[in-house]
Coordinates of C-alpha atoms in Angstrom, one line a residue:
M1 CA 124.8 75.3 96.2
P2 CA 121.8 77.7 96.0
S3 CA 122.2 81.4 95.3
T4 CA 121.7 84.0 98.0
A5 CA 118.5 85.1 96.1
E6 CA 117.2 81.5 96.3
V7 CA 117.7 81.6 100.1
M8 CA 115.8 84.9 100.1
I9 CA 112.8 83.2 98.5
E10 CA 113.0 80.5 101.2
T11 CA 112.9 83.1 103.9
V12 CA 110.0 85.0 102.3
K13 CA 108.0 81.7 102.2
A14 CA 108.9 80.9 105.8
A15 CA 107.2 84.2 106.8
G16 CA 103.9 83.0 105.3
V17 CA 104.1 85.3 102.3
K18 CA 102.0 84.3 99.2
R19 CA 103.0 86.9 96.7
V20 CA 105.5 89.7 95.9
Y21 CA 104.5 93.0 94.4
G22 CA 107.0 94.7 92.2
L23 CA 108.6 95.7 88.9
P24 CA 111.6 93.9 87.4
G25 CA 115.0 95.5 86.8
D26 CA 118.5 94.4 86.1
S27 CA 119.7 94.7 89.7
L28 CA 116.7 92.6 90.8
N29 CA 117.2 89.9 88.2
A30 CA 118.6 87.3 90.6
F31 CA 115.6 87.7 92.9
T32 CA 112.9 87.5 90.2
D33 CA 114.7 84.5 88.6
A34 CA 114.8 82.7 91.9
L35 CA 111.1 83.5 92.4
R36 CA 110.4 82.1 88.9
K37 CA 112.3 78.9 89.6
D38 CA 110.5 78.3 92.9
G39 CA 107.1 78.6 91.2
T40 CA 105.0 78.8 94.4
L41 CA 105.1 82.6 95.0
E42 CA 102.9 84.8 92.9
W43 CA 104.6 87.8 91.2
V44 CA 102.2 90.7 91.0
H45 CA 103.7 92.8 88.2
V46 CA 102.7 96.4 88.4
R47 CA 103.6 99.4 86.1
H48 CA 104.9 101.7 88.9
E49 CA 106.7 100.8 92.1
E50 CA 104.6 103.2 94.2
V51 CA 101.6 101.1 93.2
A52 CA 103.4 98.0 94.3
A53 CA 104.0 99.5 97.8
L54 CA 100.4 100.7 98.1
A55 CA 99.2 97.2 97.1
A56 CA 101.4 95.6 99.7
A57 CA 100.1 98.0 102.3
A58 CA 96.5 97.1 101.5
E59 CA 97.2 93.4 101.7
A60 CA 98.9 93.8 105.1
H61 CA 96.0 95.9 106.4
L62 CA 93.4 93.4 105.3
T63 CA 95.1 90.2 106.2
D64 CA 97.0 91.5 109.3
E65 CA 100.0 89.6 107.9
V66 CA 103.3 90.8 106.5
A67 CA 103.4 91.6 102.8
V68 CA 106.4 92.0 100.5
V69 CA 107.4 94.5 97.8
A70 CA 110.5 94.5 95.6
A71 CA 112.2 97.1 93.5
S72 CA 115.3 97.6 91.4
C73 CA 118.1 100.1 92.3
G74 CA 118.0 103.9 92.0
P75 CA 114.8 105.1 90.5
G76 CA 113.0 101.9 91.3
N77 CA 113.8 102.4 95.0
L78 CA 112.8 106.0 94.8
H79 CA 109.4 105.2 93.3
L80 CA 108.7 102.9 96.3
I81 CA 109.0 105.7 98.9
N82 CA 105.6 107.3 98.8
G83 CA 103.8 103.9 99.1
L84 CA 106.1 102.8 101.9
Y85 CA 105.4 106.0 103.8
D86 CA 101.7 105.2 103.5
A87 CA 102.3 101.7 104.9
Q88 CA 104.5 103.0 107.7
R89 CA 102.0 105.7 108.8
S90 CA 99.1 103.2 108.6
R91 CA 101.1 100.9 110.9
V92 CA 100.9 97.7 108.7
P93 CA 103.7 95.2 108.3
V94 CA 105.5 95.4 105.0
V95 CA 109.0 94.2 104.0
A96 CA 110.6 96.0 101.1
I97 CA 113.5 94.4 99.2
A98 CA 115.4 97.2 97.7
S99 CA 118.2 96.1 95.3
H100 CA 121.3 98.2 95.0
I101 CA 124.1 98.8 92.5
P102 CA 127.1 96.4 92.6
S103 CA 129.1 96.5 95.9
S104 CA 132.3 97.4 94.2
E105 CA 130.7 100.6 92.7
I106 CA 129.1 102.0 95.9
G107 CA 130.3 105.5 96.6
S108 CA 131.6 106.1 93.0
G109 CA 128.6 108.0 91.6
Y110 CA 127.8 104.9 89.5
F111 CA 124.8 104.7 87.2
Q112 CA 121.6 104.9 89.2
E113 CA 123.4 105.2 92.5
T114 CA 121.5 106.5 95.5
H115 CA 121.9 105.9 99.2
P116 CA 118.9 103.7 100.0
Q117 CA 119.6 103.3 103.7
Q118 CA 119.3 107.1 104.1
L119 CA 116.3 107.3 101.8
F120 CA 114.2 104.8 103.6
Q121 CA 115.2 105.7 107.1
E122 CA 112.3 107.9 107.9
C123 CA 109.6 105.6 106.5
S124 CA 110.7 102.4 108.2
V125 CA 111.1 100.7 111.5
Y126 CA 114.2 98.8 110.2
C127 CA 116.5 99.5 107.3
E128 CA 119.8 97.7 106.8
M129 CA 122.1 96.7 103.9
A130 CA 123.3 93.2 103.5
G131 CA 126.8 93.7 102.2
T132 CA 127.8 90.0 102.1
P133 CA 126.1 86.8 101.3
E134 CA 126.7 85.7 104.9
Q135 CA 124.8 88.7 106.3
L136 CA 121.7 88.5 104.1
P137 CA 119.7 85.6 105.5
R138 CA 119.9 86.9 109.0
I139 CA 119.2 90.5 108.1
L140 CA 116.2 89.5 106.0
E141 CA 114.8 87.4 108.9
I142 CA 115.3 90.3 111.3
A143 CA 113.5 92.5 108.9
F144 CA 110.5 90.2 108.8
R145 CA 110.4 89.9 112.6
T146 CA 110.7 93.7 113.1
A147 CA 108.0 94.5 110.6
V148 CA 105.6 92.1 112.3
A149 CA 106.5 93.0 115.9
E150 CA 106.5 96.8 115.4
R151 CA 103.8 96.9 112.7
G152 CA 105.7 98.9 110.2
V153 CA 108.0 98.9 107.1
A154 CA 111.3 97.0 107.2
V155 CA 113.7 97.6 104.3
V156 CA 116.5 95.3 103.2
V157 CA 119.0 96.8 100.8
V158 CA 120.8 94.2 98.7
P159 CA 123.5 94.9 96.1
S160 CA 122.9 93.0 92.9
D161 CA 126.2 90.9 93.2
V162 CA 125.2 89.8 96.7
M163 CA 122.0 88.3 95.4
L164 CA 123.8 86.5 92.6
A165 CA 126.5 85.0 94.9
E166 CA 126.4 81.5 96.3
A167 CA 124.8 81.3 99.7
S168 CA 127.4 81.2 102.4
G169 CA 127.0 80.3 106.1
R170 CA 123.5 79.3 105.2
R171 CA 121.0 78.2 107.9
P172 CA 117.4 77.0 107.4
P173 CA 115.0 79.9 107.6
S174 CA 112.9 80.1 110.8
T175 CA 109.1 80.2 110.7
I176 CA 108.0 83.8 111.4
Q177 CA 104.7 84.3 113.0
A178 CA 103.1 87.2 114.9
S179 CA 103.2 86.8 118.7
R180 CA 100.7 88.9 120.5
A181 CA 101.2 90.2 124.0
V182 CA 98.3 91.0 126.4
V183 CA 98.8 94.6 127.6
V184 CA 96.6 95.9 130.4
P185 CA 97.1 99.0 132.6
A186 CA 98.0 98.6 136.3
H187 CA 95.0 98.1 138.6
T188 CA 95.8 101.4 140.4
D189 CA 95.6 103.3 137.0
L190 CA 92.3 101.5 136.2
L191 CA 90.9 102.7 139.5
R192 CA 91.8 106.3 138.7
A193 CA 89.9 105.9 135.4
V194 CA 86.9 104.5 137.3
A195 CA 86.9 107.5 139.6
L196 CA 86.9 110.0 136.8
L197 CA 84.2 108.1 134.8
D198 CA 81.9 107.5 137.7
A199 CA 82.0 111.1 138.7
A200 CA 81.2 112.4 135.2
E201 CA 77.8 113.5 134.1
R202 CA 78.3 113.3 130.4
V203 CA 80.8 110.8 128.9
T204 CA 81.6 110.6 125.2
I205 CA 83.8 108.0 123.6
L206 CA 86.1 108.7 120.7
A207 CA 87.0 105.3 119.1
G208 CA 89.7 104.7 116.5
A209 CA 91.4 101.9 114.6
G210 CA 92.8 100.5 117.9
C211 CA 89.2 99.2 118.6
A212 CA 89.7 96.5 115.9
G213 CA 88.6 93.2 117.4
A214 CA 87.0 95.0 120.4
H215 CA 83.5 95.8 119.1
G216 CA 81.7 93.9 121.8
E217 CA 83.8 95.4 124.5
L218 CA 83.3 98.9 123.1
V219 CA 79.5 98.6 122.9
G220 CA 79.5 97.1 126.4
V221 CA 81.3 100.1 128.0
A222 CA 79.1 102.5 126.2
E223 CA 76.1 100.7 127.6
V224 CA 77.4 101.0 131.2
L225 CA 78.4 104.7 130.7
K226 CA 75.4 105.6 128.6
A227 CA 78.0 107.2 126.3
P228 CA 77.6 108.2 122.7
I229 CA 80.5 106.8 120.5
V230 CA 82.2 109.1 117.9
H231 CA 84.4 107.2 115.5
T232 CA 87.4 108.3 113.4
M233 CA 87.8 107.5 109.7
R234 CA 90.3 104.7 110.5
G235 CA 87.9 103.4 113.1
K236 CA 84.9 103.4 110.8
E237 CA 85.0 99.7 109.8
Y238 CA 85.5 98.5 113.3
V239 CA 83.1 100.8 115.2
E240 CA 80.2 101.9 113.0
H241 CA 78.3 98.6 112.4
D242 CA 75.7 97.1 114.7
N243 CA 76.3 99.9 117.2
P244 CA 73.3 101.6 118.8
Y245 CA 75.6 104.2 120.5
D246 CA 77.4 105.4 117.3
V247 CA 76.8 109.1 116.5
G248 CA 79.0 109.4 113.5
M249 CA 82.3 111.0 112.8
T250 CA 83.9 114.3 113.7
G251 CA 86.9 116.0 112.1
L252 CA 87.2 117.4 108.6
L253 CA 85.4 114.4 107.1
G254 CA 82.7 114.2 109.7
F255 CA 79.4 115.9 110.4
S256 CA 77.8 117.9 113.2
S257 CA 76.5 115.1 115.5
G258 CA 80.0 113.7 116.2
Y259 CA 81.4 117.2 116.8
R260 CA 78.5 118.0 119.2
A261 CA 78.8 114.8 121.2
M262 CA 82.5 115.6 121.9
E263 CA 81.9 119.3 122.6
A264 CA 79.1 118.6 125.1
C265 CA 80.9 116.0 127.3
D266 CA 82.6 116.5 130.6
V267 CA 84.8 113.4 130.2
L268 CA 86.1 112.2 126.9
L269 CA 87.3 108.6 126.7
M270 CA 89.7 108.1 123.8
L271 CA 90.1 104.5 122.8
G272 CA 92.8 103.5 120.3
T273 CA 92.8 106.7 118.3
D274 CA 95.5 109.0 117.0
F275 CA 92.9 111.6 115.8
P276 CA 95.1 114.4 114.7
Y277 CA 93.0 117.6 114.7
P278 CA 93.2 119.5 118.0
Q279 CA 90.5 122.0 117.0
F280 CA 87.8 119.3 117.2
F281 CA 88.6 118.2 120.8
P282 CA 86.5 119.6 123.6
E283 CA 88.0 122.6 125.4
H284 CA 86.7 122.0 129.0
A285 CA 86.4 118.2 129.3
A286 CA 88.6 115.8 131.3
V287 CA 90.3 113.4 128.9
I288 CA 91.2 109.7 129.5
Q289 CA 93.2 108.1 126.7
V290 CA 93.8 104.3 126.2
D291 CA 96.5 103.2 123.7
V292 CA 98.8 100.2 123.5
R293 CA 101.6 102.6 122.5
G294 CA 102.5 104.7 125.4
A295 CA 104.2 107.4 123.3
Q296 CA 100.8 108.3 121.8
L297 CA 99.3 109.4 125.1
G298 CA 98.7 113.1 125.2
K299 CA 100.1 113.6 121.7
R300 CA 97.0 115.3 120.2
T301 CA 95.3 117.0 123.2
P302 CA 96.2 117.4 126.9
I303 CA 95.0 114.4 128.9
D304 CA 94.1 113.9 132.6
L305 CA 94.9 110.2 132.6
G306 CA 96.8 108.0 130.1
L307 CA 96.4 104.2 130.2
V308 CA 98.8 102.0 128.3
G309 CA 96.9 98.9 127.2
D310 CA 95.2 97.1 124.4
V311 CA 91.7 98.5 124.0
G312 CA 89.8 95.2 124.1
E313 CA 91.8 93.8 127.0
T314 CA 91.6 97.1 129.0
L315 CA 87.8 97.3 128.6
R316 CA 87.4 93.7 129.7
V317 CA 89.0 94.7 133.0
L318 CA 87.7 98.3 133.3
T319 CA 84.0 97.9 132.5
P320 CA 83.1 95.5 135.4
L321 CA 84.7 98.1 137.8
L322 CA 82.3 100.9 136.7
D323 CA 79.0 101.8 138.3
P324 CA 76.3 101.3 135.6
R325 CA 74.7 104.6 134.8
S326 CA 70.9 105.1 134.7
D327 CA 70.8 108.7 133.4
D328 CA 70.9 108.5 129.6
G329 CA 70.0 112.1 128.9
H330 CA 73.3 112.9 127.2
L331 CA 73.2 109.8 125.1
M332 CA 69.6 110.3 124.0
K333 CA 70.2 113.9 123.1
M334 CA 73.3 113.0 121.0
L335 CA 71.5 110.1 119.3
A336 CA 68.6 112.5 118.4
H337 CA 71.2 114.9 117.0
Y338 CA 72.8 112.1 115.0
A339 CA 69.4 111.0 113.6
R340 CA 68.8 114.6 112.4
S341 CA 72.3 114.8 110.9
R342 CA 71.9 111.5 109.2
K343 CA 68.6 112.4 107.7
E344 CA 70.1 115.7 106.3
L345 CA 73.0 113.8 104.8
D346 CA 70.7 111.2 103.2
E347 CA 68.6 114.0 101.7
L348 CA 71.7 115.3 100.0
A349 CA 72.3 111.9 98.4
G350 CA 69.2 112.0 96.1
P351 CA 69.5 111.5 92.4
G352 CA 68.7 115.1 91.6
G353 CA 67.7 116.4 88.1
D354 CA 69.5 116.4 84.8
G355 CA 73.2 117.2 84.4
P356 CA 76.2 116.4 86.6
L357 CA 75.4 114.0 89.4
H358 CA 75.8 114.7 93.1
P359 CA 78.7 112.6 94.3
Q360 CA 76.8 111.8 97.5
Y361 CA 74.3 109.9 95.4
V362 CA 77.1 108.0 93.7
A363 CA 78.6 106.9 97.0
R364 CA 75.3 105.9 98.5
T365 CA 74.4 103.9 95.3
V366 CA 77.7 102.1 95.4
S367 CA 77.2 101.3 99.1
E368 CA 73.7 99.9 98.5
M369 CA 74.7 97.8 95.5
A370 CA 78.0 96.4 96.8
G371 CA 78.4 93.0 98.2
A372 CA 78.0 92.1 101.9
D373 CA 81.8 91.5 102.3
A374 CA 83.0 94.1 99.8
V375 CA 86.4 95.9 100.2
F376 CA 86.2 99.6 99.5
T377 CA 89.2 101.7 98.7
C378 CA 89.0 105.5 98.4
D379 CA 91.2 108.2 97.1
V380 CA 92.3 111.1 99.3
G381 CA 90.2 114.2 98.4
T382 CA 86.5 114.5 98.0
P383 CA 86.1 110.7 97.5
V384 CA 87.1 110.0 101.1
I385 CA 84.5 112.5 102.3
W386 CA 81.7 110.7 100.5
A387 CA 83.1 107.3 101.6
A388 CA 83.2 108.5 105.2
R389 CA 79.6 109.6 105.0
Y390 CA 77.9 107.1 102.7
L391 CA 79.7 103.8 102.6
E392 CA 78.0 101.6 105.1
M393 CA 80.0 99.1 107.2
N394 CA 78.4 95.9 108.5
G395 CA 81.1 93.9 110.2
Q396 CA 82.1 92.1 107.1
R397 CA 83.0 95.0 104.8
S398 CA 86.4 96.6 104.9
I399 CA 87.7 100.1 103.9
V400 CA 91.3 101.0 103.0
G401 CA 92.7 104.4 102.4
S402 CA 95.6 106.7 103.0
F403 CA 93.9 108.1 106.1
T404 CA 97.1 109.1 107.9
H405 CA 99.7 109.8 105.2
G406 CA 97.1 111.3 102.9
T407 CA 98.6 110.6 99.5
M408 CA 96.7 111.1 96.3
A409 CA 96.2 108.2 93.9
N410 CA 96.1 105.5 96.6
A411 CA 92.7 103.9 95.7
L412 CA 93.9 102.0 92.6
G413 CA 97.0 100.6 94.3
H414 CA 95.2 99.6 97.4
A415 CA 92.5 97.9 95.3
I416 CA 95.2 95.9 93.5
G417 CA 96.5 94.5 96.8
A418 CA 93.1 93.9 98.2
Q419 CA 92.0 91.9 95.1
A420 CA 95.2 89.9 94.9
A421 CA 94.9 88.9 98.6
Y422 CA 91.2 88.2 98.4
P423 CA 90.3 87.0 94.8
G424 CA 86.8 85.9 96.0
R425 CA 85.8 89.3 97.5
Q426 CA 84.3 92.2 95.6
V427 CA 86.8 95.1 95.6
V428 CA 85.4 98.6 94.7
A429 CA 87.8 101.6 94.3
L430 CA 86.2 105.1 94.7
C431 CA 88.6 107.2 92.7
G432 CA 89.0 110.9 92.0
D433 CA 89.8 112.0 88.5
G434 CA 93.0 113.6 89.8
G435 CA 94.0 110.5 91.7
L436 CA 93.3 108.0 88.9
S437 CA 95.0 110.0 86.3
M438 CA 98.1 110.3 88.5
L439 CA 98.8 106.6 88.3
L440 CA 96.7 105.8 85.3
G441 CA 99.2 103.3 83.9
D442 CA 98.4 100.7 86.5
L443 CA 94.8 100.5 85.3
I444 CA 96.3 97.9 82.8
T445 CA 97.6 95.9 85.8
L446 CA 94.0 94.9 86.5
V447 CA 93.8 93.3 83.1
Q448 CA 97.3 91.8 83.1
Q449 CA 96.9 90.3 86.5
E450 CA 93.2 89.3 85.9
L451 CA 92.0 91.3 88.9
P452 CA 88.2 92.1 88.7
V453 CA 88.4 95.4 90.6
K454 CA 85.5 97.7 90.0
I455 CA 86.6 101.4 89.6
V456 CA 84.1 104.2 90.2
V457 CA 85.8 107.4 89.2
L458 CA 84.2 110.8 90.1
N459 CA 85.0 113.1 87.2
N460 CA 84.5 116.7 88.1
A461 CA 87.4 118.0 86.0
S462 CA 89.1 119.5 89.0
L463 CA 91.1 118.9 92.2
A464 CA 87.9 119.5 94.1
F465 CA 89.2 119.2 97.6
V466 CA 92.0 121.6 97.0
E467 CA 89.4 124.0 95.6
L468 CA 87.4 123.7 98.8
E469 CA 90.4 124.5 100.8
M470 CA 91.1 127.5 98.7
K471 CA 87.5 128.7 99.1
A472 CA 87.7 128.3 102.9
A473 CA 90.9 130.4 102.9
G474 CA 89.3 133.1 100.7
I475 CA 91.5 132.3 97.7
V476 CA 90.3 132.4 94.1
N477 CA 90.6 128.9 92.6
F478 CA 93.7 128.6 90.5
G479 CA 95.6 125.8 88.9
T480 CA 93.0 123.2 90.0
G481 CA 91.2 122.5 86.7
L482 CA 91.8 119.2 84.9
T483 CA 91.5 118.4 81.2
N484 CA 90.4 114.8 81.5
P485 CA 90.2 112.1 78.9
S486 CA 87.2 109.7 78.9
F487 CA 88.3 107.2 81.6
A488 CA 85.6 104.8 80.3
A489 CA 87.0 104.9 76.8
I490 CA 90.5 104.3 78.2
A491 CA 89.2 101.3 80.1
R492 CA 87.6 99.9 77.0
A493 CA 90.8 100.4 75.0
M494 CA 92.6 98.4 77.7
G495 CA 90.2 95.5 77.3
M496 CA 87.9 96.0 80.3
H497 CA 84.3 97.1 80.8
G498 CA 83.9 100.9 80.7
E499 CA 80.9 103.2 80.9
R500 CA 80.4 106.9 81.3
V501 CA 77.4 108.2 83.3
D502 CA 76.2 111.7 83.0
Q503 CA 72.5 111.3 84.0
P504 CA 71.3 110.2 87.4
N505 CA 68.7 107.8 86.1
R506 CA 71.5 105.8 84.4
L507 CA 73.7 105.3 87.5
P508 CA 72.1 102.2 89.2
H509 CA 72.1 100.3 85.9
A510 CA 75.7 101.3 85.1
I511 CA 76.9 100.2 88.6
S512 CA 75.0 96.9 88.3
E513 CA 76.5 96.1 84.9
A514 CA 80.0 96.9 86.2
F515 CA 79.6 94.8 89.3
E516 CA 78.3 91.9 87.2
A517 CA 81.1 92.1 84.6
P518 CA 83.4 89.1 85.0
G519 CA 86.6 91.2 85.0
P520 CA 87.7 94.7 85.9
A521 CA 85.4 97.5 85.1
V522 CA 85.4 101.3 85.2
V523 CA 82.3 103.5 85.7
E524 CA 83.1 107.1 85.0
V525 CA 80.6 109.4 86.7
M526 CA 80.3 113.1 85.7
V527 CA 79.7 114.8 89.0
A528 CA 79.2 118.4 90.1
R529 CA 82.4 120.3 90.4
Q530 CA 81.0 122.9 92.9
E531 CA 79.7 120.4 95.5
L532 CA 80.4 121.7 99.0
A533 CA 81.4 119.3 101.8
I534 CA 80.8 121.4 105.0
P535 CA 82.8 120.2 108.0
P536 CA 80.9 119.7 111.3
T537 CA 81.8 123.2 112.6
V538 CA 82.5 126.2 110.5
T539 CA 84.9 128.7 112.1
A540 CA 84.7 132.4 111.8
S541 CA 87.8 132.4 109.7
Q542 CA 86.3 129.8 107.3
A543 CA 83.1 131.8 107.0
K544 CA 85.2 134.9 106.3
G545 CA 87.2 132.9 103.8
F546 CA 84.1 131.9 101.8
T547 CA 83.0 135.5 101.7
L548 CA 86.4 136.7 100.5
Y549 CA 86.4 133.9 97.9
A550 CA 83.1 135.1 96.5
L551 CA 84.1 138.7 96.5
R552 CA 87.5 138.1 94.9
T553 CA 86.1 135.7 92.4
V554 CA 83.6 138.2 91.2
L555 CA 86.3 140.9 91.1
S556 CA 88.5 138.6 89.1
G557 CA 85.8 138.3 86.4
R558 CA 84.9 134.7 87.3
G559 CA 81.5 135.4 88.9
D560 CA 80.1 132.4 87.0
E561 CA 81.8 130.2 89.6
V562 CA 79.9 131.8 92.4
V563 CA 76.6 131.3 90.5
D564 CA 77.5 127.7 89.8
L565 CA 78.4 127.1 93.4
A566 CA 75.0 128.4 94.5
R567 CA 73.2 126.6 91.7
T568 CA 74.7 123.2 92.8
N569 CA 74.4 123.6 96.5
V570 CA 71.2 125.7 97.0
F571 CA 68.9 125.8 94.1
G572 CA 69.9 122.3 92.9
R573 CA 69.0 121.0 96.3
R574 CA 65.6 122.6 96.3
R575 CA 64.9 120.9 93.0
D576 CA 66.0 117.6 94.5
R577 CA 63.4 117.8 97.2

């Protein structure tokens, strides 16, 4: 009779899973041994369980299918949590197998004992413990179905002795496939939306990740409404490409044209977005929001009409009901603003003179040289700013990041999952020095698993985004400096291609060599520490904060920072031109 762990492997395969990310441990031995005996599932062995969870999240995002991660009891489970939070908040289907201490020891304060059902409760849509062999097959199958149906994390807690036991009450695992429902608002609600939109003079669309698969419908409604389209970071890969109505992003990562397009409208049409920053919403516009999850309606800003529906299906029904608009004054004005903003951003992405490179130039060079179907991952912090502004989407490329949870050190883990799922696609991770050093041990995973990920690390010897936040609040930078190793030398010591770039004229060749290298590669780029990333609107408090920062920095005896800030962002820019 097979073991319960062997039945678990059968269930995992029935869900269409191709690989499991994880780290072995004694309480997980029955599972990994069953996986070894089966021989058809890939075991992606990482060095930290958080990376395993991030990798699974990236695979689920890119494939739109459930991914699996496994960890041993106690500390192994705890290491999973941050990566599972990222998956949960990104709304991707992941099943986590969390092994537990022996059943007989639960509640005794045993070695490595935790309470995993409580630990994972907040970062999951389903979390249950299988206390007997009879329970496990059914609970695991429910976990898969729940993760797929609710697009989130499902956790199955299994004591080690339950995995080792003979399967009891066994039934053949069912095939688990996603089943999609067509959700469209009621006709009366659609007519209310039509009335608001037809009466408007200036409509702007805010499009998010819910527009995935609805690019044609999105462009079609923009044409009818003569509406500029502002996209969110999570919506970038689905909205930006082949879109004559796109006017860029708003929010902390965006730039002025997206902000102005929303500020100037009298009706804002929100499509599949959970954009979280209320200060960037228009103050005097009517708001219509479309989301397949009714609980999201009105969550971020007051709305005049909420429609529960899939974006694509809703627009297919809504657009023919609208009166085509002939006045394109609002659209043309915003497109002109976007052209000016884009030109200014591109001017900032020049190679510059000698010395530390501008990170904008690095991101633009990566975008220009990357493959047509490349997958980009980017660390939270300044790398995500440059990714938002300079990585160009084309309908084939993808971008993965911790755009909702906002964890540091995500880019490497996400890249591991992306490359494991798509070995034939180029995967490029845009890492910060703080992020890469946080989970540096998993750089060796690229070598061990033969994953040809290309790492571009921006080395500015600081937590640069935190420094920007301090400056905006009028706080003298403190505790943000980093004493970094040579990441390129570490890469070479691990057996991969590694090169450090400290002069702009060397960058294109270094990127080209890394991209052409047969295995993983690291390009370490020494970038300017004091590079400013100005949001699309600067509040009076932020302006005051920068003034206070300059004054307090001088008074603290660190006036060289202010000089360096000016040199990088003012005088350096003049030389660039």
